[in-house]
Every structure is written in structure tokens, then in C-alpha cells.
mmCIF file of C-alpha atoms in Angstrom:
data_model
loop_
_atom_site.group_PDB
_atom_site.id
_atom_site.type_symbol
_atom_site.label_atom_id
_atom_site.label_comp_id
_atom_site.label_asym_id
_atom_site.label_seq_id
_atom_site.Cartn_x
_atom_site.Cartn_y
_atom_site.Cartn_z
ATOM 1 C CA UNK A 25 0.004 -0.004 -0.004
ATOM 2 C CA UNK A 26 1.440 3.348 -1.077
ATOM 3 C CA UNK A 27 0.147 5.328 1.857
ATOM 4 C CA UNK A 28 1.443 8.322 3.808
ATOM 5 C CA UNK A 29 3.338 8.256 7.117
ATOM 6 C CA UNK A 30 0.295 8.633 9.386
ATOM 7 C CA UNK A 31 -1.561 5.768 7.736
ATOM 8 C CA UNK A 32 1.576 3.674 7.685
ATOM 9 C CA UNK A 33 1.957 4.188 11.453
ATOM 10 C CA UNK A 34 -1.707 3.290 11.949
ATOM 11 C CA UNK A 35 -1.312 0.039 9.999
ATOM 12 C CA UNK A 36 1.606 -1.007 12.219
ATOM 13 C CA UNK A 37 -0.515 -0.781 15.362
ATOM 14 C CA UNK A 38 -3.892 -1.841 13.945
ATOM 15 C CA UNK A 39 -5.357 -5.274 14.526
ATOM 16 C CA UNK A 40 -5.651 -7.658 11.555
ATOM 17 C CA UNK A 41 -9.367 -6.822 11.247
ATOM 18 C CA UNK A 42 -8.646 -3.082 11.154
ATOM 19 C CA UNK A 43 -5.818 -3.519 8.634
ATOM 20 C CA UNK A 44 -8.108 -5.559 6.437
ATOM 21 C CA UNK A 45 -10.772 -2.896 6.629
ATOM 22 C CA UNK A 46 -8.327 -0.150 5.655
ATOM 23 C CA UNK A 47 -6.816 -2.301 2.896
ATOM 24 C CA UNK A 48 -10.261 -2.943 1.366
ATOM 25 C CA UNK A 49 -10.996 0.791 1.473
ATOM 26 C CA UNK A 50 -7.626 1.622 -0.089
ATOM 27 C CA UNK A 51 -8.203 -1.001 -2.777
ATOM 28 C CA UNK A 52 -11.438 0.727 -3.754
ATOM 29 C CA UNK A 53 -9.641 4.070 -3.655
ATOM 30 C CA UNK A 54 -6.861 2.982 -6.035
ATOM 31 C CA UNK A 55 -9.374 1.419 -8.405
ATOM 32 C CA UNK A 56 -11.368 4.676 -8.537
ATOM 33 C CA UNK A 57 -8.218 6.779 -8.882
ATOM 34 C CA UNK A 58 -7.179 4.778 -11.941
ATOM 35 C CA UNK A 59 -10.611 5.350 -13.510
ATOM 36 C CA UNK A 60 -10.637 9.060 -12.638
ATOM 37 C CA UNK A 61 -7.012 9.884 -13.474
ATOM 38 C CA UNK A 62 -6.249 10.658 -9.827
ATOM 39 C CA UNK A 63 -3.154 9.576 -7.880
ATOM 40 C CA UNK A 64 -3.568 7.514 -4.701
ATOM 41 C CA UNK A 65 0.112 7.706 -3.847
ATOM 42 C CA UNK A 66 0.852 8.711 -0.212
ATOM 43 C CA UNK A 67 -2.884 8.739 0.554
ATOM 44 C CA UNK A 68 -3.764 9.381 4.210
ATOM 45 C CA UNK A 69 -6.834 7.984 5.960
ATOM 46 C CA UNK A 70 -8.336 11.053 7.610
ATOM 47 C CA UNK A 71 -11.440 9.482 9.192
ATOM 48 C CA UNK A 72 -13.333 6.190 9.132
ATOM 49 C CA UNK A 73 -16.729 7.439 10.356
ATOM 50 C CA UNK A 74 -19.362 7.716 8.961
ATOM 51 C CA UNK A 75 -17.360 6.535 5.934
ATOM 52 C CA UNK A 76 -13.712 6.398 4.923
ATOM 53 C CA UNK A 77 -12.320 9.854 4.074
ATOM 54 C CA UNK A 78 -8.900 9.890 2.338
ATOM 55 C CA UNK A 79 -6.611 12.798 1.618
ATOM 56 C CA UNK A 80 -4.761 12.576 -1.706
ATOM 57 C CA UNK A 81 -1.737 14.945 -1.465
ATOM 58 C CA UNK A 82 -0.458 14.326 -4.997
ATOM 59 C CA UNK A 83 -3.845 15.003 -6.605
ATOM 60 C CA UNK A 84 -4.655 17.724 -4.067
ATOM 61 C CA UNK A 85 -8.074 16.168 -3.516
ATOM 62 C CA UNK A 86 -10.191 14.313 -0.977
ATOM 63 C CA UNK A 87 -11.871 10.982 -1.607
ATOM 64 C CA UNK A 88 -14.755 9.319 0.216
ATOM 65 C CA UNK A 89 -15.131 5.544 0.040
ATOM 66 C CA UNK A 90 -18.822 4.690 0.404
ATOM 67 C CA UNK A 91 -20.303 1.339 1.436
ATOM 68 C CA UNK A 92 -22.609 1.367 -1.620
ATOM 69 C CA UNK A 93 -23.098 3.375 -4.839
ATOM 70 C CA UNK A 94 -26.593 4.578 -3.893
ATOM 71 C CA UNK A 95 -25.249 6.441 -0.884
ATOM 72 C CA UNK A 96 -22.508 7.968 -3.042
ATOM 73 C CA UNK A 97 -25.001 9.176 -5.653
ATOM 74 C CA UNK A 98 -27.254 10.628 -2.968
ATOM 75 C CA UNK A 99 -24.283 12.490 -1.504
ATOM 76 C CA UNK A 100 -23.452 14.102 -4.848
ATOM 77 C CA UNK A 101 -27.120 15.052 -5.329
ATOM 78 C CA UNK A 102 -27.109 16.495 -1.820
ATOM 79 C CA UNK A 103 -24.108 18.705 -2.603
ATOM 80 C CA UNK A 104 -25.804 19.937 -5.782
ATOM 81 C CA UNK A 105 -29.038 20.677 -3.906
ATOM 82 C CA UNK A 106 -27.166 22.697 -1.288
ATOM 83 C CA UNK A 107 -25.279 24.601 -3.957
ATOM 84 C CA UNK A 108 -28.502 25.486 -5.826
ATOM 85 C CA UNK A 109 -29.855 26.987 -2.595
ATOM 86 C CA UNK A 110 -26.720 29.021 -1.932
ATOM 87 C CA UNK A 111 -25.452 26.920 0.957
ATOM 88 C CA UNK A 112 -21.650 26.925 1.191
ATOM 89 C CA UNK A 113 -20.523 23.415 0.292
ATOM 90 C CA UNK A 114 -17.314 21.801 -0.931
ATOM 91 C CA UNK A 115 -17.398 20.998 -4.686
ATOM 92 C CA UNK A 116 -17.012 17.448 -5.954
ATOM 93 C CA UNK A 117 -14.260 16.852 -8.507
ATOM 94 C CA UNK A 118 -16.616 14.785 -10.667
ATOM 95 C CA UNK A 119 -20.379 14.754 -11.135
ATOM 96 C CA UNK A 120 -20.522 10.973 -11.257
ATOM 97 C CA UNK A 121 -19.707 8.096 -8.906
ATOM 98 C CA UNK A 122 -16.854 5.692 -9.357
ATOM 99 C CA UNK A 123 -18.206 2.179 -8.598
ATOM 100 C CA UNK A 124 -15.660 -0.323 -7.275
ATOM 101 C CA UNK A 125 -15.381 -3.967 -6.282
ATOM 102 C CA UNK A 126 -17.310 -5.460 -3.366
ATOM 103 C CA UNK A 127 -20.164 -2.993 -3.805
ATOM 104 C CA UNK A 128 -18.156 0.076 -2.765
ATOM 105 C CA UNK A 129 -18.079 3.437 -4.533
ATOM 106 C CA UNK A 130 -15.830 6.490 -4.392
ATOM 107 C CA UNK A 131 -16.517 10.212 -4.753
ATOM 108 C CA UNK A 132 -13.786 12.832 -5.163
ATOM 109 C CA UNK A 133 -13.885 16.302 -3.628
ATOM 110 C CA UNK A 134 -11.806 19.456 -3.797
ATOM 111 C CA UNK A 135 -9.597 20.232 -0.754
ATOM 112 C CA UNK A 136 -11.431 22.314 1.835
ATOM 113 C CA UNK A 137 -9.084 23.046 4.731
ATOM 114 C CA UNK A 138 -9.548 22.098 8.392
ATOM 115 C CA UNK A 139 -12.840 22.128 10.318
ATOM 116 C CA UNK A 140 -13.430 25.550 11.793
ATOM 117 C CA UNK A 141 -13.904 26.075 15.527
ATOM 118 C CA UNK A 142 -16.400 28.883 14.785
ATOM 119 C CA UNK A 143 -19.743 27.355 15.784
ATOM 120 C CA UNK A 144 -21.630 30.226 14.113
ATOM 121 C CA UNK A 145 -20.521 28.843 10.728
ATOM 122 C CA UNK A 146 -22.124 25.506 11.562
ATOM 123 C CA UNK A 147 -25.350 27.261 12.606
ATOM 124 C CA UNK A 148 -25.324 29.318 9.392
ATOM 125 C CA UNK A 149 -25.058 26.210 7.174
ATOM 126 C CA UNK A 150 -27.675 24.344 9.217
ATOM 127 C CA UNK A 151 -30.185 27.191 9.104
ATOM 128 C CA UNK A 152 -29.841 27.660 5.332
ATOM 129 C CA UNK A 153 -30.248 23.900 4.813
ATOM 130 C CA UNK A 154 -33.467 23.903 6.867
ATOM 131 C CA UNK A 155 -34.850 26.623 4.572
ATOM 132 C CA UNK A 156 -34.805 24.258 1.586
ATOM 133 C CA UNK A 157 -38.286 22.964 0.811
ATOM 134 C CA UNK A 158 -38.325 19.137 0.854
ATOM 135 C CA UNK A 159 -40.623 19.168 -2.187
ATOM 136 C CA UNK A 160 -37.708 20.393 -4.306
ATOM 137 C CA UNK A 161 -35.955 17.027 -3.835
ATOM 138 C CA UNK A 162 -38.337 14.071 -4.148
ATOM 139 C CA UNK A 163 -35.361 11.683 -3.932
ATOM 140 C CA UNK A 164 -34.652 12.492 -0.265
ATOM 141 C CA UNK A 165 -34.871 9.497 2.033
ATOM 142 C CA UNK A 166 -36.937 9.685 5.201
ATOM 143 C CA UNK A 167 -34.853 10.095 8.335
ATOM 144 C CA UNK A 168 -35.239 7.004 10.507
ATOM 145 C CA UNK A 169 -32.622 6.847 13.266
ATOM 146 C CA UNK A 170 -33.937 3.463 14.407
ATOM 147 C CA UNK A 171 -33.036 1.778 11.125
ATOM 148 C CA UNK A 172 -29.484 1.336 12.417
ATOM 149 C CA UNK A 173 -30.446 0.367 15.978
ATOM 150 C CA UNK A 174 -31.122 -3.146 17.290
ATOM 151 C CA UNK A 175 -34.745 -4.134 16.710
ATOM 152 C CA UNK A 176 -34.382 -7.638 18.183
ATOM 153 C CA UNK A 177 -32.197 -9.012 20.999
ATOM 154 C CA UNK A 178 -30.322 -11.334 18.626
ATOM 155 C CA UNK A 179 -29.358 -8.318 16.548
ATOM 156 C CA UNK A 180 -26.565 -7.748 19.106
ATOM 157 C CA UNK A 181 -25.284 -11.318 19.312
ATOM 158 C CA UNK A 182 -22.150 -10.440 17.323
ATOM 159 C CA UNK A 183 -21.445 -7.316 19.371
ATOM 160 C CA UNK A 184 -18.272 -7.590 21.450
ATOM 161 C CA UNK A 185 -20.100 -6.767 24.690
ATOM 162 C CA UNK A 186 -21.143 -8.716 27.763
ATOM 163 C CA UNK A 187 -24.706 -9.921 28.173
ATOM 164 C CA UNK A 188 -25.874 -7.107 30.519
ATOM 165 C CA UNK A 189 -24.632 -4.481 28.062
ATOM 166 C CA UNK A 190 -26.365 -6.162 25.126
ATOM 167 C CA UNK A 191 -29.623 -6.521 27.072
ATOM 168 C CA UNK A 192 -29.465 -2.843 28.053
ATOM 169 C CA UNK A 193 -28.944 -1.661 24.472
ATOM 170 C CA UNK A 194 -31.940 -3.626 23.203
ATOM 171 C CA UNK A 195 -34.215 -2.489 26.067
ATOM 172 C CA UNK A 196 -33.047 1.121 25.842
ATOM 173 C CA UNK A 197 -33.734 1.117 22.089
ATOM 174 C CA UNK A 198 -37.268 -0.253 22.600
ATOM 175 C CA UNK A 199 -38.026 2.383 25.260
ATOM 176 C CA UNK A 200 -36.777 5.253 23.102
ATOM 177 C CA UNK A 201 -38.678 3.963 20.090
ATOM 178 C CA UNK A 202 -41.905 4.135 22.080
ATOM 179 C CA UNK A 203 -41.124 7.673 23.260
ATOM 180 C CA UNK A 204 -40.198 8.710 19.700
ATOM 181 C CA UNK A 205 -43.553 7.588 18.339
ATOM 182 C CA UNK A 206 -45.332 10.001 20.677
ATOM 183 C CA UNK A 207 -43.114 13.069 20.123
ATOM 184 C CA UNK A 208 -44.934 16.323 19.406
ATOM 185 C CA UNK A 209 -42.779 17.876 16.686
ATOM 186 C CA UNK A 210 -43.230 21.681 16.722
ATOM 187 C CA UNK A 211 -42.225 22.250 13.076
ATOM 188 C CA UNK A 212 -43.067 20.597 9.743
ATOM 189 C CA UNK A 213 -40.789 18.332 7.721
ATOM 190 C CA UNK A 214 -37.575 19.897 6.493
ATOM 191 C CA UNK A 215 -34.363 19.033 4.682
ATOM 192 C CA UNK A 216 -31.941 18.020 7.455
ATOM 193 C CA UNK A 217 -28.279 17.128 7.760
ATOM 194 C CA UNK A 218 -29.063 14.195 10.034
ATOM 195 C CA UNK A 219 -25.684 13.950 11.772
ATOM 196 C CA UNK A 220 -24.865 13.158 15.393
ATOM 197 C CA UNK A 221 -23.180 16.426 16.273
ATOM 198 C CA UNK A 222 -22.623 20.020 15.250
ATOM 199 C CA UNK A 223 -21.937 19.903 11.510
ATOM 200 C CA UNK A 224 -18.250 20.749 10.845
ATOM 201 C CA UNK A 225 -17.689 23.619 8.408
ATOM 202 C CA UNK A 226 -14.243 23.672 6.800
ATOM 203 C CA UNK A 227 -12.108 26.758 6.249
ATOM 204 C CA UNK A 228 -9.128 26.852 3.902
ATOM 205 C CA UNK A 229 -8.347 30.494 4.535
ATOM 206 C CA UNK A 230 -10.216 31.614 1.423
ATOM 207 C CA UNK A 231 -13.504 29.754 1.400
ATOM 208 C CA UNK A 232 -15.650 28.132 4.077
ATOM 209 C CA UNK A 233 -18.076 25.336 3.394
ATOM 210 C CA UNK A 234 -19.578 22.049 4.417
ATOM 211 C CA UNK A 235 -17.873 18.836 3.313
ATOM 212 C CA UNK A 236 -20.891 16.489 3.152
ATOM 213 C CA UNK A 237 -20.124 13.064 4.599
ATOM 214 C CA UNK A 238 -23.675 11.655 4.497
ATOM 215 C CA UNK A 239 -26.650 12.417 2.221
ATOM 216 C CA UNK A 240 -29.292 14.940 3.192
ATOM 217 C CA UNK A 241 -32.594 13.568 4.466
ATOM 218 C CA UNK A 242 -36.212 14.541 4.934
ATOM 219 C CA UNK A 243 -36.897 14.846 8.657
ATOM 220 C CA UNK A 244 -37.398 17.248 11.514
ATOM 221 C CA UNK A 245 -35.018 20.123 11.987
ATOM 222 C CA UNK A 246 -35.137 19.570 15.752
ATOM 223 C CA UNK A 247 -32.853 16.541 15.151
ATOM 224 C CA UNK A 248 -30.065 18.773 13.839
ATOM 225 C CA UNK A 249 -30.560 21.302 16.637
ATOM 226 C CA UNK A 250 -30.435 18.648 19.355
ATOM 227 C CA UNK A 251 -27.413 17.056 17.657
ATOM 228 C CA UNK A 252 -25.614 20.412 17.877
ATOM 229 C CA UNK A 253 -26.327 20.742 21.607
ATOM 230 C CA UNK A 254 -26.177 17.374 23.327
ATOM 231 C CA UNK A 255 -22.363 16.976 23.441
ATOM 232 C CA UNK A 256 -21.887 20.218 25.330
ATOM 233 C CA UNK A 257 -24.403 18.985 27.918
ATOM 234 C CA UNK A 258 -23.383 15.347 28.448
ATOM 235 C CA UNK A 259 -19.674 15.138 27.595
ATOM 236 C CA UNK A 260 -16.702 16.624 29.447
ATOM 237 C CA UNK A 261 -14.989 17.337 26.107
ATOM 238 C CA UNK A 262 -15.250 18.896 23.650
ATOM 239 C CA UNK A 263 -17.201 21.849 25.029
ATOM 240 C CA UNK A 264 -19.016 23.297 22.038
ATOM 241 C CA UNK A 265 -20.087 26.913 22.363
ATOM 242 C CA UNK A 266 -23.745 26.162 21.865
ATOM 243 C CA UNK A 267 -25.060 29.590 22.851
ATOM 244 C CA UNK A 268 -23.272 31.185 19.861
ATOM 245 C CA UNK A 269 -24.646 28.425 17.656
ATOM 246 C CA UNK A 270 -28.219 28.900 18.913
ATOM 247 C CA UNK A 271 -28.183 32.681 18.538
ATOM 248 C CA UNK A 272 -26.710 32.486 15.039
ATOM 249 C CA UNK A 273 -29.226 29.838 13.964
ATOM 250 C CA UNK A 274 -32.181 31.926 15.158
ATOM 251 C CA UNK A 275 -30.870 34.988 13.373
ATOM 252 C CA UNK A 276 -30.917 33.127 10.045
ATOM 253 C CA UNK A 277 -34.007 30.983 10.653
ATOM 254 C CA UNK A 278 -36.451 33.875 10.540
ATOM 255 C CA UNK A 279 -39.298 31.985 8.897
ATOM 256 C CA UNK A 280 -41.342 29.553 10.962
ATOM 257 C CA UNK A 281 -39.344 30.071 14.207
ATOM 258 C CA UNK A 282 -39.600 27.695 17.137
ATOM 259 C CA UNK A 283 -42.511 29.281 19.080
ATOM 260 C CA UNK A 284 -41.593 30.411 22.573
ATOM 261 C CA UNK A 285 -38.505 28.176 22.510
ATOM 262 C CA UNK A 286 -35.422 30.266 21.779
ATOM 263 C CA UNK A 287 -33.192 27.327 22.673
ATOM 264 C CA UNK A 288 -33.804 23.722 21.681
ATOM 265 C CA UNK A 289 -33.231 22.504 25.230
ATOM 266 C CA UNK A 290 -36.578 24.019 26.256
ATOM 267 C CA UNK A 291 -38.491 21.761 23.871
ATOM 268 C CA UNK A 292 -40.407 18.952 25.630
ATOM 269 C CA UNK A 293 -39.034 16.340 23.244
ATOM 270 C CA UNK A 294 -35.423 17.370 23.699
ATOM 271 C CA UNK A 295 -34.416 14.611 26.101
ATOM 272 C CA UNK A 296 -35.832 11.814 23.956
ATOM 273 C CA UNK A 297 -34.111 13.001 20.773
ATOM 274 C CA UNK A 298 -30.897 13.642 22.710
ATOM 275 C CA UNK A 299 -30.941 10.090 24.047
ATOM 276 C CA UNK A 300 -31.612 8.616 20.579
ATOM 277 C CA UNK A 301 -28.632 10.558 19.176
ATOM 278 C CA UNK A 302 -26.413 9.428 22.041
ATOM 279 C CA UNK A 303 -27.505 5.795 21.548
ATOM 280 C CA UNK A 304 -26.890 6.034 17.794
ATOM 281 C CA UNK A 305 -23.421 7.378 18.421
ATOM 282 C CA UNK A 306 -22.658 4.556 20.825
ATOM 283 C CA UNK A 307 -23.860 1.971 18.326
ATOM 284 C CA UNK A 308 -21.427 3.407 15.769
ATOM 285 C CA UNK A 309 -18.655 2.743 18.291
ATOM 286 C CA UNK A 310 -20.000 -0.755 19.042
ATOM 287 C CA UNK A 311 -19.885 -1.648 15.334
ATOM 288 C CA UNK A 312 -16.239 -0.538 15.136
ATOM 289 C CA UNK A 313 -15.340 -2.540 18.230
ATOM 290 C CA UNK A 314 -14.326 -5.491 16.066
ATOM 291 C CA UNK A 315 -11.519 -3.434 14.494
ATOM 292 C CA UNK A 316 -9.197 -3.059 17.472
ATOM 293 C CA UNK A 317 -8.854 -3.387 21.217
ATOM 294 C CA UNK A 318 -9.036 0.349 21.809
ATOM 295 C CA UNK A 319 -12.377 0.582 20.027
ATOM 296 C CA UNK A 320 -13.638 -2.402 22.002
ATOM 297 C CA UNK A 321 -12.797 -0.764 25.320
ATOM 298 C CA UNK A 322 -14.273 2.532 24.149
ATOM 299 C CA UNK A 323 -17.535 0.806 23.206
ATOM 300 C CA UNK A 324 -17.804 -0.861 26.611
ATOM 301 C CA UNK A 325 -17.099 2.436 28.367
ATOM 302 C CA UNK A 326 -19.692 4.332 26.350
ATOM 303 C CA UNK A 327 -22.358 1.711 27.001
ATOM 304 C CA UNK A 328 -21.534 1.915 30.719
ATOM 305 C CA UNK A 329 -22.050 5.691 30.540
ATOM 306 C CA UNK A 330 -25.481 5.231 28.992
ATOM 307 C CA UNK A 331 -26.349 2.692 31.706
ATOM 308 C CA UNK A 332 -25.621 5.306 34.350
ATOM 309 C CA UNK A 333 -22.561 3.512 35.716
ATOM 310 C CA UNK A 334 -20.618 6.748 35.293
ATOM 311 C CA UNK A 335 -22.071 10.169 36.172
ATOM 312 C CA UNK A 336 -22.520 12.763 33.439
ATOM 313 C CA UNK A 337 -20.764 14.740 32.114
ATOM 314 C CA UNK A 338 -18.839 11.816 30.628
ATOM 315 C CA UNK A 339 -15.260 11.588 29.456
ATOM 316 C CA UNK A 340 -16.331 9.735 26.376
ATOM 317 C CA UNK A 341 -13.139 9.642 24.361
ATOM 318 C CA UNK A 342 -12.630 11.116 20.886
ATOM 319 C CA UNK A 343 -15.478 11.969 18.524
#
């Protein structure tokens, strides 16, 4: 593998399962680079969640390896939808998807700098996204956070957790599903980002914009607002400046404001949505637990936090 020094160091310490996962992603990357006249030499794995993001220093580009072509196509359509509605977004290098072996696909993007610590930029992008009418994009998928959560006890049999932890995750999911079904959403459907945290906006010193990592969805904007807030409430680090975010969001979201609720934490459904987001984030960690020992320990610790075995705010490890 012709990868950069950081990825080389990672491969030396990774477990066989993690190395295999990275190698499969890199294989898809090199295949797509050959088809798109890009250069995968000295590629660095930047992130593996929610998908594999690679930096290509020779081509001066970014590449995202997707688990399936449909997600990749939806991501490109999402970027185009945002651009048409004047939302700052990173531009893809190509307008089509590069399908690869084993059902993977790759999209290429222009470099966009590092994520900005200015939370007002995140609020700005989120507010403008929520202004987009869902009717303008009939292809949007409905947001269903429970699609990736355990619906049956045996759905966790392969999770590297002890029996009490698996039983808790299933029962906690069932309880939150019941609460979710009775939520009183204060605003109509909207185009949402659907992430698990404050959306990162990148800044290269000239331009700022969103690098989309998952397709847009049709859902409730309260999800994005809760996602931006919950970390600063429950986790010891990082401490997001949510007040700046909230004030900026409200200044842009002039139409159809949240009635009598200047901050999302005052909404009666806040706790339920917050707990669904926290559970979804933990399940992402649980799924990666097979990759290495560190991820396995992190998954066990995060489940213990949800179970109340550690008092909040939690030291939950890296994002």
C-alpha cells in the first residue's frame, strides 16, 4: 500500500481486522483513482466514520469511500441541492460516482481546509439547509434513526459486549422507540443534515463550506438542533459553544421560528431526541469494536455511561 506516514503508522498498530478494513478501502480508492485519473500515492486515511475519508496529497483532492453506490450518488445530489440553494458546500471533482469492487463506490472532492472552531458557521449552514423545501428534492430518504439500531435481542449477538450491556442496548432502544412515536414535533418536515453532532464547516483561509459526509434527508429540523447541543451537555470534552450556535441559527431561521422556545433545550421532546442521538453514536462505536482493542474498550465504556454507571458529564473519548 502506497500510503502516507500517518496511515503507515496506523497500519503498524492496527489489529488484523482493522488492517483488512483499511486495505479494502484503499483497494477501492486505487481502483477509482485509476478510472478518474487521480493519484492515490501517499494517501492518508483522515477518518473512518461515517465513511472512509482519504486525503490525496499528490492530486490535491479528498476521496470518500462509500459502502454502496446509492449512498454515493445521494451524496453528490445533496451537494448539488445545497449549492443550488446558496449553501456553502465543498465542490465534488466529478459529477458521477466511481463504482468499485465489493459494492463500494468512491466520490472525489476538492480540498477544503480544516474544520473551523467557529460554531456560528455551523449554525449558518444548518439554518440555510433547513430553509430548503423538501418538495424540491423528491429523492430525499426519510430520516429514521432506528433503522441502524437493534430491533431484536439477537441483533446484538455479534457485538463484542457482555450480556448485561447487550440486554441494556436492546431495552433502551425499545423504550426510546416508544417515546419517539409520541413526540410532538413543533415544526413541519424539512431538509436536514441528520448527523450526530454540530456539523463541521471547513475553512481553507479563502472559502468556508460544508464537506458532506452523509446524504441529506427529509426529517425534523429539531434533530439537527439537538445534535448540535447534546455533546456540550453530556460530555466533558469537547465543550461546544452552543449559545453562539443557537443565537446564530435563530438569526438566520427567521421563517417559521420555534414558538416560545429560543433554545432547543426548552423543547419537551429534547431529552428523547438527545438520548436517541447518544444511543446512535454509541452503536457506531459498538460496530467498530471489532476493529481493534481500543475501540472495543471505548464501546464498553460508552455503554456503561449510557447505563448510568458513570455520572454525566462523561469523558467519552474522541469523537
